[in-house]
Amino acid sequence: MPDSTFPEVRSLDLFADMSDENYAKLMRGAYLQTFPPHVDLIGEGEDADFLHVLVSGAVDLFSSWSNRETSVMIVKPVSTFILAATIRDARYLMSARTMEKSRIVMIPSQDVRAIFDLDAGFARAVVVELAACYRSVIKTTKNLKLRTALERLANYLLSRSQDHDGALNFVLDLEKRQLASVLGMTPENLSRAFKALQAYGVQVNGENVVINNMDDLQTFAKPTSLIDDNRT
Amino acid sequence: MPDSTFPEVRSLDLFADMSDENYAKLMRGAYLQTFPPHVDLIGEGEDADFLHVLVSGAVDLFSSWSNRETSVMIVKPVSTFILAATIRDARYLMSARTMEKSRIVMIPSQDVRAIFDLDAGFARAVVVELAACYRSVIKTTKNLKLRTALERLANYLLSRSQDHDGALNFVLDLEKRQLASVLGMTPENLSRAFKALQAYGVQVNGENVVINNMDDLQTFAKPTSLIDDNRT
DNA sequence: ATACCCGCTTGATAAATATCAAGTGATGAC
DNA sequence: GTCATCACTTGATATTTATCAAGCGGGTAT
């Protein structure tokens, strides 16, 4: 492959299938920016002028209403965020802030839409990506409506274990209050939920998690790929 | 426009922009089927062999886990459902059943994917549709995580009022137990929630709803287009 | 080293929501 | 017309979750 701007971006599924020419066009107006931790990037309700690609760091997509706030999802590198708003030329539904120092490529939304019309490979990739995002949020909805907070936590831990090749001990990748918000509960409630999972052999010490009895935990959590597997 | 198979389908946004030739190809393997009320169409976990287009009637998309069941969304005509699974050649994340007598056009998924590659207009329409679906589910998630059941109900009533050009009285379009499931609460809780909204001037008699004091209800419900407007 | 901050925990209590059981009322079958 | 069915309602109670208020403890700045 010839040189390209932002090679990390080029190798993303979303951009891998397009022609070099169209990729170059798309990146002509794009720029890379580095942000410190805890910086607001986007406010919900604003116009989606840019498609964002997180190259390194971590970003929290959250939403507020009537004095309440919740984290809708966490974005980890390398991936895009708020593709749907860009495509529809609509307003952001979520706010975004960096969680740590982050490098982000910003691509003007109008260029994304223009190249979409020019490049069939890109168009296909956008559709596949959007369909995956859609399915992921459907799973979130099922998780919220069908499970209690304790069950959501148990399944979260099983998922993280899977991420580590089924390891029985691992480190939480989120601060606990952040995790509480993602799971749709308060930090106090999360604290108690961790204690309640001791009954199923889960030990938590700071950010370290040990699963002493995988069978017990699975029997309680009843994980299913139709909710918990983010790949399918 | 020349004659086309399933004119109701042809005029959908999703199919309006494609060439007559490709539309004909897409519909070659499609067939229309009529189902009685309360018939299971799809079970979650099955392979997405067909894209479904609801031409008349109503369909409930629901999901089950561990002895619990919840209605994720209701599909009204004319619209497609489970587009994302079709695109990704994946398994259905939701089950589907008819709520009333329904006519449904079923299009083989492989044809959808094939024509997608051939027809740029169709590809664009799929992307726009999927982006809309994605944003709609994000709104559902915000609704669930940021609001209590009472607040969800209040905003639901305001939305239905909007659907009727802001009318102060209208008829519920769902059975109450169905509505309870969509809103993520039990039928008993919904019954009490209706009574609680009397304090804000809402009167419910059977399926008839009267909003006596729109200001009061809005002050309580705090509707926002970033959650409650399904068009943007 | 000391003091402070901050995230987390814990306890007590309140609010929201679900469950179980019984009752009401409309609708439809016979 | 009577009975049965079914959705809905109502009441009593249990569970889940949130709120408020301290307290704990590891890290950091000075």
Coordinates of N, CA and C in Angstrom, one line a residue, chain A residues 38-169:
Chain A
H38 N -10.1 14.7 30.0 CA -11.2 15.4 30.5 C -11.6 16.7 29.8
V39 N -11.5 16.7 28.5 CA -11.8 17.8 27.7 C -13.1 17.5 26.9
D40 N -14.0 18.5 26.9 CA -15.3 18.3 26.2 C -15.0 18.5 24.7
L41 N -15.4 17.5 23.9 CA -15.2 17.5 22.5 C -16.4 18.0 21.7
I42 N -17.5 17.6 22.2 CA -18.8 17.7 21.5 C -19.9 17.9 22.5
G43 N -20.9 18.7 22.2 CA -22.1 18.8 23.1 C -23.3 18.3 22.3
E44 N -24.1 17.5 23.0 CA -25.3 17.0 22.3 C -26.1 18.1 21.8
G45 N -26.7 18.0 20.6 CA -27.5 19.0 20.1 C -26.8 19.9 19.0
E46 N -25.5 19.8 19.1 CA -24.7 20.6 18.1 C -24.8 19.9 16.7
D47 N -24.5 20.6 15.7 CA -24.5 20.0 14.3 C -23.3 19.1 14.1
A48 N -23.5 18.0 13.4 CA -22.4 17.1 13.2 C -21.5 17.5 12.1
D49 N -20.6 18.4 12.3 CA -19.8 18.9 11.3 C -18.6 18.0 10.9
F50 N -18.2 17.1 11.9 CA -17.1 16.3 11.6 C -17.4 14.8 12.1
L51 N -16.8 13.9 11.2 CA -16.7 12.6 11.7 C -15.4 12.4 12.5
H52 N -15.5 11.8 13.7 CA -14.3 11.7 14.5 C -13.7 10.3 14.5
V53 N -12.4 10.2 14.4 CA -11.8 8.9 14.5 C -10.8 9.0 15.7
L54 N -11.1 8.1 16.7 CA -10.2 8.1 17.8 C -9.0 7.2 17.5
V55 N -7.8 7.8 17.5 CA -6.6 7.1 17.1 C -5.9 6.6 18.4
S56 N -5.9 7.4 19.5 CA -5.4 6.9 20.7 C -6.1 7.6 21.9
G57 N -6.1 6.9 23.0 CA -6.8 7.5 24.2 C -8.1 6.8 24.4
A58 N -9.1 7.6 24.9 CA -10.4 7.0 25.2 C -11.4 8.2 25.3
V59 N -12.6 7.9 24.8 CA -13.6 9.0 24.8 C -14.9 8.4 25.4
D60 N -15.5 9.3 26.2 CA -16.8 9.0 26.8 C -17.9 9.6 26.0
L61 N -18.9 8.8 25.5 CA -20.1 9.4 24.9 C -21.2 9.4 25.9
F62 N -21.6 10.5 26.3 CA -22.6 10.6 27.4 C -23.8 11.5 27.0
S63 N -24.8 11.5 27.8 CA -25.9 12.3 27.5 C -26.5 12.8 28.8
S64 N -27.1 14.0 28.8 CA -27.7 14.6 30.0 C -29.2 14.9 29.7
W65 N -29.9 14.9 30.8 CA -31.3 15.3 30.7 C -31.8 15.6 32.1
S66 N -32.3 16.8 32.3 CA -32.9 17.2 33.6 C -32.0 16.9 34.7
N67 N -30.8 17.4 34.7 CA -29.9 17.3 35.8 C -29.3 15.9 36.0
R68 N -29.7 15.0 35.2 CA -29.1 13.7 35.2 C -28.1 13.5 34.1
E69 N -27.2 12.6 34.2 CA -26.3 12.3 33.2 C -26.0 10.8 33.1
T70 N -25.8 10.3 31.9 CA -25.4 8.9 31.8 C -24.5 8.7 30.7
S71 N -23.6 7.7 30.9 CA -22.6 7.4 29.9 C -23.3 6.3 28.9
V72 N -23.4 6.7 27.7 CA -24.0 5.8 26.8 C -23.1 4.7 26.2
M73 N -21.9 5.1 25.9 CA -20.8 4.2 25.5 C -19.4 4.8 25.7
I74 N -18.5 3.9 25.7 CA -17.1 4.3 25.8 C -16.4 4.0 24.5
V75 N -15.7 4.9 23.9 CA -15.0 4.6 22.6 C -13.5 4.4 22.9
K76 N -13.0 3.2 22.4 CA -11.6 2.9 22.5 C -11.0 2.9 21.1
P77 N -9.7 3.2 21.0 CA -9.0 3.2 19.7 C -8.9 1.8 19.0
V78 N -8.8 1.7 17.7 CA -9.0 2.8 16.8 C -10.4 2.6 16.3
S79 N -11.3 3.6 16.5 CA -12.6 3.5 15.9 C -13.2 4.9 15.8
T80 N -14.3 4.9 14.9 CA -14.9 6.2 14.7 C -16.0 6.4 15.7
F81 N -16.5 7.6 15.8 CA -17.7 7.8 16.5 C -18.6 8.9 15.9
I82 N -19.9 8.7 16.2 CA -20.9 9.6 15.6 C -21.0 9.5 14.1
L83 N -20.9 8.4 13.6 CA -21.0 8.2 12.1 C -22.4 8.5 11.7
A84 N -23.4 8.1 12.4 CA -24.8 8.2 12.0 C -25.2 9.7 11.8
A85 N -24.8 10.5 12.8 CA -25.1 11.9 12.7 C -24.5 12.6 11.5
T86 N -23.3 12.1 11.2 CA -22.5 12.6 10.0 C -23.3 12.3 8.7
I87 N -23.7 11.0 8.6 CA -24.4 10.5 7.5 C -25.7 11.3 7.2
R88 N -26.4 11.5 8.3 CA -27.7 12.1 8.2 C -27.7 13.6 8.2
D89 N -26.5 14.2 8.4 CA -26.3 15.6 8.5 C -27.2 16.2 9.6
A90 N -27.2 15.5 10.7 CA -28.1 15.8 11.8 C -27.3 16.3 13.1
R91 N -28.0 16.5 14.1 CA -27.3 16.9 15.3 C -26.9 15.8 16.2
Y92 N -25.8 16.0 16.9 CA -25.3 14.9 17.8 C -26.3 14.6 18.8
L93 N -26.5 13.3 19.1 CA -27.4 12.9 20.1 C -26.7 12.7 21.5
M94 N -25.3 12.7 21.4 CA -24.6 12.5 22.6 C -23.5 13.5 22.7
S95 N -23.1 13.8 23.9 CA -21.9 14.6 24.1 C -20.7 13.7 24.2
A96 N -19.5 14.3 24.0 CA -18.3 13.5 24.0 C -17.2 14.3 24.8
R97 N -16.5 13.5 25.6 CA -15.3 14.1 26.3 C -14.2 13.1 26.4
T98 N -13.0 13.6 26.3 CA -11.9 12.7 26.5 C -11.8 12.2 27.9
M99 N -11.4 10.9 28.0 CA -11.2 10.4 29.4 C -9.7 10.4 29.7
E100 N -8.9 10.3 28.7 CA -7.4 10.5 28.9 C -6.9 11.3 27.7
K101 N -5.6 11.5 27.7 CA -5.0 12.2 26.5 C -5.4 11.4 25.3
S102 N -5.9 12.1 24.3 CA -6.4 11.4 23.1 C -6.0 12.1 21.8
R103 N -5.7 11.3 20.8 CA -5.5 11.8 19.5 C -6.7 11.5 18.6
I104 N -7.2 12.5 17.9 CA -8.4 12.3 17.2 C -8.3 12.9 15.8
V105 N -8.7 12.2 14.8 CA -8.7 12.7 13.4 C -10.1 13.2 13.1
M106 N -10.2 14.4 12.7 CA -11.6 15.0 12.4 C -11.7 15.2 10.9
I107 N -12.7 14.6 10.3 CA -13.0 14.6 8.9 C -14.3 15.4 8.7
P108 N -14.3 16.4 7.8 CA -15.5 17.2 7.6 C -16.6 16.3 7.1
S109 N -17.8 16.4 7.7 CA -18.9 15.5 7.4 C -19.3 15.6 6.0
Q110 N -19.2 16.8 5.4 CA -19.7 16.9 4.0 C -18.8 16.1 3.1
D111 N -17.5 16.0 3.4 CA -16.6 15.2 2.6 C -16.9 13.7 2.7
V112 N -17.3 13.3 3.9 CA -17.7 11.9 4.1 C -18.9 11.6 3.2
R113 N -19.9 12.5 3.2 CA -21.0 12.2 2.4 C -20.7 12.3 0.9
A114 N -19.8 13.2 0.5 CA -19.4 13.3 -0.9 C -18.7 12.0 -1.4
I115 N -17.7 11.6 -0.6 CA -17.0 10.4 -1.0 C -17.8 9.2 -1.0
F116 N -18.8 9.2 -0.1 CA -19.7 8.0 0.0 C -20.4 7.8 -1.3
D117 N -20.8 8.9 -2.0 CA -21.4 8.8 -3.3 C -20.5 8.4 -4.4
L118 N -19.2 8.7 -4.2 CA -18.2 8.4 -5.3 C -17.7 7.0 -5.2
D119 N -17.5 6.5 -4.0 CA -16.8 5.2 -3.8 C -17.6 4.1 -3.2
A120 N -17.9 3.1 -4.1 CA -18.8 2.0 -3.7 C -18.2 1.2 -2.5
G121 N -16.9 1.1 -2.5 CA -16.3 0.3 -1.4 C -16.5 1.0 -0.1
F122 N -16.3 2.3 -0.1 CA -16.5 3.0 1.1 C -18.0 3.0 1.5
A123 N -18.9 3.1 0.6 CA -20.3 3.0 0.9 C -20.7 1.7 1.5
R124 N -20.1 0.6 1.0 CA -20.4 -0.7 1.6 C -19.9 -0.8 3.0
A125 N -18.7 -0.2 3.2 CA -18.1 -0.3 4.5 C -18.9 0.5 5.5
V126 N -19.4 1.7 5.1 CA -20.2 2.5 6.0 C -21.5 1.7 6.4
V127 N -22.1 1.0 5.5 CA -23.3 0.3 5.8 C -23.0 -0.8 6.8
V128 N -22.0 -1.6 6.5 CA -21.6 -2.7 7.4 C -21.3 -2.1 8.8
E129 N -20.6 -1.0 8.9 CA -20.3 -0.4 10.2 C -21.5 0.1 10.9
L130 N -22.4 0.7 10.2 CA -23.6 1.3 10.8 C -24.5 0.1 11.3
A131 N -24.6 -0.9 10.5 CA -25.4 -2.1 10.9 C -24.8 -2.7 12.2
A132 N -23.5 -2.7 12.3 CA -22.9 -3.3 13.5 C -23.2 -2.3 14.7
C133 N -23.1 -1.0 14.5 CA -23.5 -0.1 15.6 C -24.9 -0.3 16.0
Y134 N -25.8 -0.4 15.0 CA -27.2 -0.5 15.4 C -27.4 -1.8 16.2
R135 N -26.9 -2.9 15.8 CA -27.0 -4.1 16.5 C -26.5 -4.0 18.0
S136 N -25.4 -3.3 18.1 CA -24.8 -3.1 19.4 C -25.7 -2.4 20.3
V137 N -26.4 -1.3 19.8 CA -27.3 -0.6 20.7 C -28.5 -1.3 21.0
I138 N -29.0 -2.2 20.1 CA -30.1 -3.0 20.4 C -29.8 -4.0 21.6
K139 N -28.6 -4.5 21.5 CA -28.1 -5.3 22.6 C -28.1 -4.5 24.0
T140 N -27.7 -3.3 23.9 CA -27.7 -2.5 25.1 C -29.1 -2.3 25.6
T141 N -30.0 -2.1 24.7 CA -31.4 -2.0 25.1 C -32.0 -3.2 25.8
K142 N -31.7 -4.4 25.2 CA -32.1 -5.6 25.8 C -31.5 -5.8 27.2
N143 N -30.2 -5.5 27.3 CA -29.5 -5.6 28.5 C -30.2 -4.8 29.6
L144 N -30.6 -3.6 29.3 CA -31.2 -2.7 30.2 C -32.6 -3.1 30.6
K145 N -33.3 -3.6 29.6 CA -34.8 -3.9 29.9 C -35.0 -5.3 30.5
L146 N -34.1 -6.2 30.2 CA -34.3 -7.6 30.6 C -33.6 -8.0 31.9
R147 N -32.6 -7.2 32.3 CA -31.7 -7.6 33.4 C -31.7 -6.6 34.5
T148 N -31.5 -7.1 35.7 CA -31.3 -6.2 36.9 C -29.8 -5.7 36.8
A149 N -29.6 -4.7 37.6 CA -28.2 -4.1 37.7 C -27.2 -5.2 38.0
L150 N -27.5 -6.0 39.0 CA -26.6 -7.1 39.4 C -26.3 -8.0 38.2
E151 N -27.3 -8.4 37.5 CA -27.1 -9.2 36.3 C -26.3 -8.6 35.2
R152 N -26.5 -7.3 35.1 CA -25.7 -6.6 34.1 C -24.2 -6.6 34.5
L153 N -24.0 -6.3 35.7 CA -22.6 -6.3 36.2 C -21.9 -7.7 36.0
A154 N -22.7 -8.7 36.4 CA -22.1 -10.1 36.3 C -21.7 -10.4 34.8
N155 N -22.6 -10.0 33.9 CA -22.3 -10.3 32.5 C -21.2 -9.4 32.0
Y156 N -21.1 -8.2 32.5 CA -20.0 -7.3 32.2 C -18.7 -8.0 32.5
L157 N -18.6 -8.5 33.7 CA -17.4 -9.1 34.2 C -17.0 -10.4 33.3
L158 N -18.1 -11.1 32.9 CA -17.8 -12.3 32.0 C -17.3 -11.8 30.7
S159 N -17.9 -10.7 30.2 CA -17.4 -10.2 28.9 C -15.9 -9.7 29.0
R160 N -15.6 -9.0 30.1 CA -14.2 -8.6 30.2 C -13.3 -9.8 30.3
S161 N -13.7 -10.9 31.0 CA -13.0 -12.1 31.1 C -12.7 -12.6 29.7
Q162 N -13.8 -12.7 28.9 CA -13.7 -13.1 27.5 C -12.7 -12.3 26.7
D163 N -12.7 -11.0 26.9 CA -11.7 -10.1 26.2 C -10.3 -10.5 26.6
H164 N -10.1 -11.1 27.7 CA -8.8 -11.5 28.1 C -8.6 -13.0 27.9
D165 N -9.2 -13.5 26.9 CA -9.1 -15.0 26.5 C -9.6 -15.9 27.7
G166 N -10.6 -15.4 28.4 CA -11.2 -16.2 29.4 C -10.4 -16.2 30.7
A167 N -9.5 -15.3 30.9 CA -8.7 -15.2 32.1 C -9.6 -15.1 33.3
L168 N -9.2 -15.7 34.4 CA -9.9 -15.7 35.7 C -9.6 -14.5 36.5
N169 N -8.6 -13.8 36.2 CA -8.4 -12.5 36.8 C -7.9 -11.5 35.8

